[in-house]
Coordinates of C-alpha atoms and ligand atoms in Angstrom, one line a residue:
M1222 CA 123.8 100.7 97.6
K1223 CA 120.8 99.1 95.9
R1224 CA 118.0 101.5 95.1
L1225 CA 114.3 100.8 95.6
L1226 CA 112.0 103.5 94.2
V1227 CA 108.3 103.5 95.0
L1228 CA 106.0 105.7 92.9
G1229 CA 102.9 106.9 94.9
A1230 CA 102.7 107.5 98.6
G1231 CA 99.0 106.5 98.9
T1232 CA 97.6 103.5 100.7
A1233 CA 99.8 100.8 99.0
G1234 CA 103.1 102.8 98.5
T1235 CA 103.1 103.9 102.2
M1236 CA 102.6 100.4 103.4
V1237 CA 105.3 99.1 101.1
V1238 CA 108.0 101.4 102.4
N1239 CA 107.0 100.8 106.1
K1240 CA 107.1 97.0 105.6
L1241 CA 110.3 97.0 103.6
R1242 CA 112.3 99.6 105.6
K1243 CA 112.1 97.1 108.5
R1244 CA 113.3 94.2 106.3
L1245 CA 116.0 95.7 104.0
D1246 CA 119.4 96.3 105.5
R1247 CA 120.0 100.1 105.8
S1248 CA 123.6 99.8 104.9
Q1249 CA 122.7 98.2 101.6
W1250 CA 119.4 99.6 100.6
Q1251 CA 118.3 103.2 99.8
I1252 CA 114.5 103.6 99.7
T1253 CA 112.8 106.5 98.0
I1254 CA 109.1 107.2 97.6
I1255 CA 107.6 109.9 95.3
D1256 CA 104.2 111.6 95.5
Q1257 CA 102.8 114.7 93.8
N1258 CA 101.7 116.4 97.1
D1259 CA 101.9 116.0 100.9
D1260 CA 98.1 115.4 101.5
H1261 CA 97.3 111.8 102.2
L1262 CA 93.5 111.4 101.8
Y1263 CA 91.7 108.7 103.6
Q1264 CA 89.5 107.9 100.6
P1265 CA 86.8 105.6 102.4
G1266 CA 86.0 108.8 104.4
L1267 CA 84.8 110.6 101.2
L1268 CA 81.6 108.6 101.4
F1269 CA 80.5 110.5 104.5
V1270 CA 81.5 114.0 103.4
P1271 CA 78.3 114.6 101.3
F1272 CA 76.2 114.0 104.4
G1273 CA 78.3 116.1 106.8
G1274 CA 79.6 112.9 108.6
Y1275 CA 83.2 114.0 108.0
R1276 CA 84.7 117.4 107.2
P1277 CA 87.8 117.5 104.9
D1278 CA 90.1 118.0 108.0
D1279 CA 88.9 114.7 109.4
I1280 CA 90.3 112.7 106.4
V1281 CA 93.5 114.4 105.3
E1282 CA 96.9 114.1 107.0
S1283 CA 100.4 115.0 106.0
R1284 CA 102.1 112.1 104.2
R1285 CA 105.3 112.8 106.0
R1286 CA 103.8 111.5 109.2
F1287 CA 103.6 108.0 107.7
I1288 CA 106.9 107.8 106.0
P1289 CA 109.5 106.0 108.3
D1290 CA 113.0 107.2 109.1
G1291 CA 115.4 106.0 106.5
V1292 CA 113.0 106.5 103.6
D1293 CA 113.3 109.7 101.4
L1294 CA 110.0 111.3 100.5
V1295 CA 110.3 113.2 97.2
L1296 CA 107.4 115.6 96.3
G1297 CA 106.9 116.0 92.6
E1298 CA 104.8 114.9 89.7
I1299 CA 106.0 111.8 87.8
D1300 CA 106.4 112.5 84.1
R1301 CA 107.8 109.2 82.7
V1302 CA 109.5 106.0 83.6
N1303 CA 112.3 104.9 81.4
A1304 CA 112.0 101.2 82.1
D1305 CA 114.9 100.2 79.8
G1306 CA 117.2 102.8 81.4
N1307 CA 116.0 102.2 85.1
S1308 CA 115.1 105.8 85.7
V1309 CA 112.1 108.0 86.5
R1310 CA 111.8 111.6 85.4
L1311 CA 109.6 114.2 87.2
T1312 CA 107.8 117.1 85.4
D1313 CA 110.3 119.6 87.0
G1314 CA 113.2 117.8 85.3
R1315 CA 114.6 115.9 88.2
E1316 CA 115.6 112.3 87.4
L1317 CA 115.8 109.4 89.8
G1318 CA 117.5 106.1 89.1
Y1319 CA 116.5 102.7 90.6
D1320 CA 117.4 99.0 90.7
F1321 CA 113.8 98.0 91.6
L1322 CA 110.7 100.0 91.0
V1323 CA 107.2 99.6 92.6
I1324 CA 104.4 101.4 90.9
A1325 CA 101.7 102.4 93.3
T1326 CA 100.1 105.5 91.8
G1327 CA 96.5 104.2 92.0
V1328 CA 93.7 105.3 89.7
S1329 CA 91.8 108.6 89.5
P1330 CA 88.3 109.5 88.3
R1331 CA 88.4 110.9 84.8
P1332 CA 85.2 112.9 84.0
D1333 CA 87.0 114.3 80.9
Q1334 CA 86.6 110.8 79.2
T1335 CA 82.8 111.1 78.9
P1336 CA 81.5 113.6 76.4
G1337 CA 79.4 116.2 78.2
M1338 CA 80.3 115.2 81.7
L1339 CA 82.5 118.3 82.2
G1340 CA 79.9 120.5 80.5
P1341 CA 78.0 123.5 82.1
L1342 CA 76.1 121.2 84.6
W1343 CA 79.4 119.9 86.2
G1344 CA 79.4 121.3 89.7
T1345 CA 75.8 122.6 89.5
R1346 CA 73.8 119.5 88.7
I1347 CA 76.5 116.9 88.1
F1348 CA 78.8 115.9 90.9
D1349 CA 81.2 113.1 91.9
F1350 CA 82.3 112.0 95.4
F1351 CA 85.5 110.2 94.5
T1352 CA 87.5 113.5 95.0
L1353 CA 87.6 115.8 98.1
D1354 CA 86.5 118.8 96.0
G1355 CA 83.6 116.7 94.5
A1356 CA 82.4 115.4 97.8
T1357 CA 82.4 118.8 99.4
A1358 CA 80.6 120.4 96.5
L1359 CA 78.1 117.6 96.6
A1360 CA 77.4 118.2 100.3
R1361 CA 76.3 121.7 99.4
A1362 CA 74.2 120.5 96.5
L1363 CA 72.4 117.9 98.7
D1364 CA 71.7 120.4 101.3
A1365 CA 70.0 122.6 98.7
F1366 CA 68.2 119.7 97.0
D1367 CA 64.5 119.6 97.8
G1368 CA 63.0 117.1 95.4
G1369 CA 63.1 115.7 91.8
R1370 CA 65.1 112.9 90.2
L1371 CA 68.4 111.9 91.8
V1372 CA 70.5 109.6 89.7
V1373 CA 73.5 107.7 91.0
H1374 CA 75.6 106.5 88.1
I1375 CA 78.7 104.4 87.3
T1376 CA 80.4 105.1 84.0
D1377 CA 82.3 101.9 83.6
M1378 CA 84.0 99.1 85.6
P1379 CA 86.4 98.7 87.2
I1380 CA 86.2 101.4 89.7
K1381 CA 87.9 101.7 93.1
C1382 CA 85.7 100.4 95.9
P1383 CA 82.9 99.1 93.6
V1384 CA 80.4 99.1 96.5
A1385 CA 80.9 102.8 97.1
P1386 CA 78.2 104.0 94.7
L1387 CA 75.7 101.5 96.3
E1388 CA 76.7 102.7 99.8
F1389 CA 76.1 106.3 98.6
T1390 CA 72.7 105.3 97.3
F1391 CA 71.6 103.7 100.6
L1392 CA 73.0 106.7 102.6
V1393 CA 71.3 109.3 100.4
E1394 CA 68.0 107.4 100.7
A1395 CA 68.3 107.5 104.5
Y1396 CA 69.4 111.1 104.4
L1397 CA 66.3 112.2 102.3
R1398 CA 64.0 110.3 104.7
S1399 CA 65.7 112.0 107.7
R1400 CA 65.0 115.4 106.0
G1401 CA 61.3 114.4 105.4
I1402 CA 61.6 114.8 101.6
R1403 CA 62.0 111.1 100.5
D1404 CA 58.5 111.1 98.9
S1405 CA 59.4 114.0 96.6
V1406 CA 62.5 112.3 95.3
E1407 CA 62.8 109.5 92.7
I1408 CA 66.1 107.7 93.1
V1409 CA 67.6 105.8 90.2
Y1410 CA 70.7 103.6 90.3
V1411 CA 72.4 103.3 86.9
T1412 CA 75.1 100.7 86.3
P1413 CA 76.9 99.2 83.4
L1414 CA 76.6 95.8 85.2
P1415 CA 73.7 93.4 84.6
G1416 CA 72.7 93.8 88.3
A1417 CA 73.4 95.7 91.5
F1418 CA 76.9 94.3 92.0
T1419 CA 79.6 92.2 90.3
K1420 CA 79.0 88.8 91.8
P1421 CA 75.7 86.8 91.8
I1422 CA 75.0 86.3 95.5
A1423 CA 76.0 89.8 96.6
S1424 CA 74.2 91.2 93.5
T1425 CA 70.9 89.5 94.5
Q1426 CA 71.2 90.6 98.2
L1427 CA 72.2 94.2 97.3
G1428 CA 69.6 94.4 94.5
S1429 CA 66.8 93.4 96.9
M1430 CA 68.0 96.1 99.3
L1431 CA 67.5 98.6 96.5
D1432 CA 64.0 97.2 95.9
E1433 CA 63.0 97.5 99.6
R1434 CA 64.0 101.1 99.5
K1435 CA 62.1 101.8 96.3
I1436 CA 65.2 102.7 94.4
M1437 CA 65.0 101.9 90.6
L1438 CA 67.8 99.9 89.1
E1439 CA 68.8 100.7 85.5
S1440 CA 71.3 97.9 84.5
D1441 CA 73.5 97.3 81.4
F1442 CA 73.7 101.0 80.9
L1443 CA 76.9 102.1 79.1
V1444 CA 76.9 105.9 78.9
E1445 CA 77.9 107.4 75.6
R1446 CA 77.4 111.1 76.5
I1447 CA 75.6 113.5 78.8
D1448 CA 73.2 115.9 77.2
N1449 CA 73.5 119.1 79.3
E1450 CA 70.6 120.9 77.7
A1451 CA 68.1 118.0 78.1
K1452 CA 69.7 117.0 81.5
T1453 CA 69.9 113.3 80.4
L1454 CA 72.4 110.5 80.4
V1455 CA 72.4 108.9 76.9
S1456 CA 73.6 105.3 76.4
Y1457 CA 75.2 103.7 73.4
D1458 CA 71.9 101.7 72.9
E1459 CA 70.1 105.1 72.8
R1460 CA 68.4 104.9 76.2
E1461 CA 67.9 108.2 77.9
I1462 CA 67.8 108.8 81.7
P1463 CA 66.7 112.3 82.9
F1464 CA 68.1 113.7 86.1
D1465 CA 67.7 116.8 88.3
L1466 CA 70.8 115.9 90.3
L1467 CA 73.4 113.4 88.9
V1468 CA 76.0 111.8 91.2
T1469 CA 78.4 110.0 88.9
V1470 CA 81.5 107.9 89.3
P1471 CA 83.6 108.8 86.2
L1472 CA 85.8 106.3 84.4
N1473 CA 88.7 105.3 86.8
M1474 CA 92.0 105.4 85.0
G1475 CA 95.6 104.8 86.0
A1476 CA 98.1 107.7 85.8
D1477 CA 98.8 109.2 82.4
Y1478 CA 102.6 108.8 82.9
V1479 CA 102.0 105.0 82.9
A1480 CA 100.7 105.3 79.3
R1481 CA 103.5 107.7 78.3
S1482 CA 106.0 105.2 79.6
G1483 CA 104.5 102.4 77.6
L1484 CA 103.7 100.4 80.7
G1485 CA 99.9 100.3 80.8
D1486 CA 96.9 98.8 79.1
E1487 CA 94.0 100.9 77.6
L1488 CA 93.0 102.2 81.0
N1489 CA 96.6 102.8 82.1
Y1490 CA 96.6 99.8 84.4
V1491 CA 100.0 98.0 84.7
P1492 CA 99.7 94.3 83.6
V1493 CA 101.2 92.0 86.3
D1494 CA 101.2 88.4 87.4
K1495 CA 98.1 88.2 89.6
H1496 CA 99.9 86.2 92.3
T1497 CA 103.2 88.0 92.6
L1498 CA 102.4 91.5 91.2
L1499 CA 105.6 91.4 89.1
S1500 CA 105.3 93.3 85.8
R1501 CA 104.7 91.2 82.8
A1502 CA 107.2 93.2 80.8
Y1503 CA 110.1 94.0 83.2
D1504 CA 111.5 91.8 85.9
N1505 CA 112.6 94.7 88.2
I1506 CA 109.1 96.4 88.3
F1507 CA 106.2 95.5 90.5
A1508 CA 102.8 97.3 90.5
I1509 CA 100.7 97.2 93.6
G1510 CA 97.3 98.5 94.8
D1511 CA 94.8 100.0 92.3
A1512 CA 97.6 100.7 89.7
N1513 CA 97.8 97.1 88.5
N1514 CA 95.3 95.0 86.4
I1515 CA 94.6 92.1 88.8
P1516 CA 91.1 90.7 88.3
I1517 CA 89.7 91.7 91.7
S1518 CA 88.1 94.9 93.2
K1519 CA 90.3 97.9 93.5
A1520 CA 90.3 98.5 97.2
G1521 CA 92.4 99.5 100.2
S1522 CA 91.9 96.0 101.6
V1523 CA 93.4 94.4 98.5
A1524 CA 96.3 96.8 98.7
H1525 CA 96.8 95.7 102.4
F1526 CA 96.6 92.0 101.9
S1527 CA 98.7 92.0 98.8
V1528 CA 101.4 94.1 100.4
E1529 CA 101.8 91.5 103.1
V1530 CA 102.4 88.8 100.5
F1531 CA 104.6 91.2 98.3
A1532 CA 106.9 92.2 101.2
D1533 CA 108.0 88.6 101.9
N1534 CA 108.2 87.8 98.1
F1535 CA 110.3 90.9 97.5
C1536 CA 112.9 89.9 100.1
Q1537 CA 113.2 86.5 98.5
F1538 CA 113.3 88.0 95.0
V1539 CA 116.2 90.4 95.7
D1540 CA 118.1 87.5 97.3
G1541 CA 117.8 85.6 94.0
K1542 CA 115.4 83.1 95.5
P1543 CA 112.0 82.0 94.1
M1544 CA 109.0 83.9 95.4
T1545 CA 107.0 81.5 97.5
G1546 CA 104.1 83.7 98.4
S1547 CA 101.0 83.7 96.1
F1548 CA 98.4 86.5 96.5
D1549 CA 94.9 85.0 96.3
G1550 CA 93.0 88.3 95.5
H1551 CA 91.7 88.6 99.1
A1552 CA 89.4 91.6 99.4
N1553 CA 87.0 92.7 102.1
C1554 CA 84.8 95.8 102.5
F1555 CA 82.2 97.1 104.9
V1556 CA 79.1 98.3 103.0
E1557 CA 77.2 101.1 104.6
S1558 CA 73.4 100.6 104.2
G1559 CA 72.0 103.6 106.1
D1560 CA 70.3 104.1 109.5
G1561 CA 73.5 103.1 111.3
K1562 CA 73.8 99.7 109.8
G1563 CA 76.1 98.0 107.3
L1564 CA 77.1 94.7 105.7
L1565 CA 80.5 93.1 105.2
I1566 CA 81.8 91.3 102.1
D1567 CA 84.9 89.0 102.0
F1568 CA 86.1 87.3 98.8
N1569 CA 89.0 86.5 96.5
Y1570 CA 89.8 85.5 92.9
D1571 CA 88.0 82.2 93.3
T1572 CA 85.3 82.7 95.9
E1573 CA 82.5 85.3 95.6
P1574 CA 81.1 87.1 98.6
L1575 CA 79.2 84.6 100.7
T1576 CA 76.9 84.8 103.8
G1577 CA 78.2 83.9 107.2
K1578 CA 80.4 85.4 110.0
Y1579 CA 83.8 87.1 109.9
P1580 CA 86.5 86.6 111.1
L1581 CA 85.4 83.8 113.4
P1582 CA 82.7 81.2 112.6
F1583 CA 79.5 81.6 114.7
V1584 CA 81.1 84.4 116.8
G1585 CA 81.8 87.0 114.1
P1586 CA 81.5 89.7 115.4
F1587 CA 80.9 90.9 111.8
G1588 CA 78.0 89.5 109.6
L1589 CA 78.8 88.7 106.0
L1590 CA 76.2 90.0 103.6
A1591 CA 74.0 90.6 106.6
E1592 CA 72.9 94.1 107.8
N1593 CA 73.8 94.9 111.4
R1594 CA 75.0 97.7 113.6
R1595 CA 78.4 96.1 114.3
N1596 CA 79.3 96.3 110.6
H1597 CA 78.6 100.0 110.6
W1598 CA 80.8 100.5 113.7
G1599 CA 83.4 98.4 112.1
K1600 CA 83.4 100.8 109.1
L1601 CA 83.7 103.8 111.4
A1602 CA 86.5 102.2 113.4
F1603 CA 88.4 101.5 110.2
R1604 CA 89.6 105.1 109.9
W1605 CA 91.5 104.7 113.2
M1606 CA 93.0 101.4 112.1
Y1607 CA 94.0 102.9 108.7
W1608 CA 96.1 105.8 110.2
H1609 CA 97.5 103.9 113.2
L1610 CA 97.9 100.3 112.1
L1611 CA 97.6 99.8 108.3
L1612 CA 99.7 102.7 106.9
P1613 CA 102.6 102.3 109.4
G1614 CA 102.6 98.6 108.4
R1615 CA 101.9 97.3 111.9
P1616 CA 100.7 93.7 112.2
I1617 CA 97.0 93.2 112.1
P1618 CA 95.6 89.9 113.4
L1619 CA 93.8 89.1 110.1
P1620 CA 95.2 86.6 107.6
S1621 CA 96.2 88.0 104.3
H1622 CA 94.7 85.0 102.5
M1623 CA 90.9 84.5 102.5
S1624 CA 89.6 81.9 104.8
M1625 CA 86.4 79.8 104.3
A1626 CA 85.9 79.6 108.1
G1627 CA 82.5 81.0 109.0
K1628 CA 81.3 81.2 105.4
H1629 CA 78.2 79.4 104.2
Q1630 CA 78.9 77.8 100.9
P1631 CA 75.6 77.6 98.9
A1632 CA 74.6 74.0 97.9
A1633 CA 74.1 75.0 94.3
T1634 CA 73.5 78.3 92.6
D1635 CA 72.0 78.7 89.2
A1636 CA 73.0 82.4 89.1
K1637 CA 75.4 83.2 86.3
E1638 CA 78.8 84.7 87.0
M1639 CA 78.7 88.4 86.2
Ligands
FAD660 C1 84.7 107.0 97.9 C2 85.7 105.9 98.1 C3 85.4 105.0 99.1 C4 86.3 103.9 99.3 N1 86.0 103.0 100.3 C5 86.8 101.9 100.5 C6 86.5 101.0 101.5 O1 85.5 101.1 102.3 N2 87.4 99.9 101.7 C7 88.5 99.8 100.9 O2 89.2 98.8 101.1 N3 88.8 100.7 99.9 C8 88.0 101.8 99.7 N4 88.3 102.7 98.7 C9 89.4 102.4 97.8 C10 90.8 102.7 98.4 O3 90.8 104.0 98.9 C11 91.8 102.6 97.3 O4 91.6 101.3 96.7 C12 93.2 102.6 97.8 O5 93.5 103.9 98.3 C13 94.2 102.3 96.7 O6 95.5 102.5 97.2 P1 96.7 102.9 96.1 O7 97.9 103.1 96.9 O8 96.7 101.9 95.1 O9 96.2 104.3 95.5 P2 96.1 105.7 96.2 O10 95.9 105.5 97.7 O11 95.0 106.4 95.4 O12 97.5 106.3 96.0 C14 98.0 106.7 94.8 C15 99.0 107.8 95.0 O13 99.7 108.1 93.8 C16 99.9 109.5 93.7 N5 100.1 109.8 92.2 C17 99.3 109.5 91.2 N6 99.8 109.9 90.1 C18 101.0 110.5 90.4 C19 102.0 111.2 89.6 N7 101.9 111.3 88.2 N8 103.0 111.7 90.2 C20 103.2 111.6 91.6 N9 102.3 111.0 92.3 C21 101.2 110.4 91.7 C22 98.7 110.1 94.2 O14 98.9 111.4 94.7 C23 98.3 109.1 95.4 O15 98.9 109.6 96.6 C24 87.5 103.8 98.5 C25 87.7 104.7 97.5 C26 86.9 105.8 97.3 C27 87.2 106.8 96.2

C-alpha cells in the first residue's frame, strides 16, 4: 500500500482527500488526514459574528461529516515532520509514516508576536475577529460601545482574506449608523500597505469607498508595539494612533511545527513551486492552501481552485508522469460593503482585480468591483456552497483558471503596482 498523509483537515485538506479518494485506487492507496480537533470552522462566517449575523453554531460543523469513507481521520496535534525519514510525530507521541505528504495546516493569527497586543487591554479594548472566541467577544464589546475612536488595524501582510478587515470596516460603519451613533464615532483604518488594498485599481475603488463613508485611512503603518497605558498603536517610524476600541488583525503565521521541522520561511510558510505546489526542498511533499508561500491572497477560493489543478497533477506525479497542470493563482472574493450590498474581485498572479461582470460577460450576474445586492446575496449563499459542494469536492461550474471574459481591461494605468 502507498500512503498519502494530509496534515490539516480545514478547507484545503478536506477538499484534497475528497478529490483524491475518488481518484486513487483503494486497494493500492491508504489516505490519512490529521487535525488537532473535530471542529471545522467556516471562517468567512466570522465576519458576521460581531454584528450578530451568525452565531457560533451557524459556522461550526464536525469535521467527520466531510471526511469520506476510505479516509482515516486522526485527531491530534502535529509536533514535527521528519522529512528525511518520511514520518510525522504527534504531540502525544504517535508516529505516522507516509510516502507522499500534503501540508494544509493553514495560518493562524498570532497576537503574541506584537509587543503589548496581549497586554491588559486584550479582550477589554483590543479584539480580533479571525478566531471564534475573538469574534464572539467583539460582538459583546460592540454592543456596549457607545462612542469614541474605533480603529481597525492590520499588523502586517500577508493575511488570510486580505479584504476581510475592509469588509469589517464597511460593516461596522453601517452598524453604527443603524444604532444611530455614527456621529459620535471616529473610524480609522490602519494598514501597512500604501493604500486601502494590495492592487492599484481595487485600492483606488476601495479607498474611495472609505472616503465616502468618512473613514480615515492611515497607510504605511507598521506597528512596533501597543502602549496599553496610553491606549495607542505605535509604529516603527514613531507615529501614534490612539484608540478607544481596537479591532486588530494580528500577524498571520503558519504552524509552529513547520518551523520546528525546518520546512518553513520566517513566517512558517512552506516554500513551493507556485504552479504545482510541490515543495522546493522535498519531491514527495506538497503544501496547499494558506500554508504555502505562493504570491497571491490567502483565501478559500485559492485553496479551491488550486486543489482542482493539484488533484490532476498528483495523479500524474505518482504515476511517474510530468505534471501538466499549472495553477495560475486564481482568486476570487465577495467583499461586503454594508447596507446589504457587496462587490466581487477576481484575479490571479498576472491580472489584478478589474471591473466588469462575472462569470459571464454582460450577464454577470455578479458585478466586479461594483457594489450591488447580488454580490451580497452571493456572499451569503457561499456558506451553503462551502458545506455542500466545495468541501465534499463536488464539481462546481466555475473554471479553476481565471478568465478575462467579462473583464474590462484598462487602456492604460499610471498607478504603480503595490
Ligand atoms: C474572517 C475571515 C474571513 C474570510 N473570508 C473569506 C472569504 O470571503 N473568501 C475566501 O475565499 N476566504 C476567506 N477567508 C480565508 C479562508 O477561510 C482560508 O483561506 C481558508 O480556510 C484556508 O484553508 P486552509 O485549509 O489552508 O487552512 P484552514 O482552513 O485554516 O485549515 C488548517 C487546518 O489545520 C489544522 N492545524 C493547524 N495546525 C495544526 C497542528 N499543529 N496539528 C494539527 N492540526 C493543525 C487546523 O486545526 C485547521 O483545521 C476568510 C478568513 C477569515 C479569518
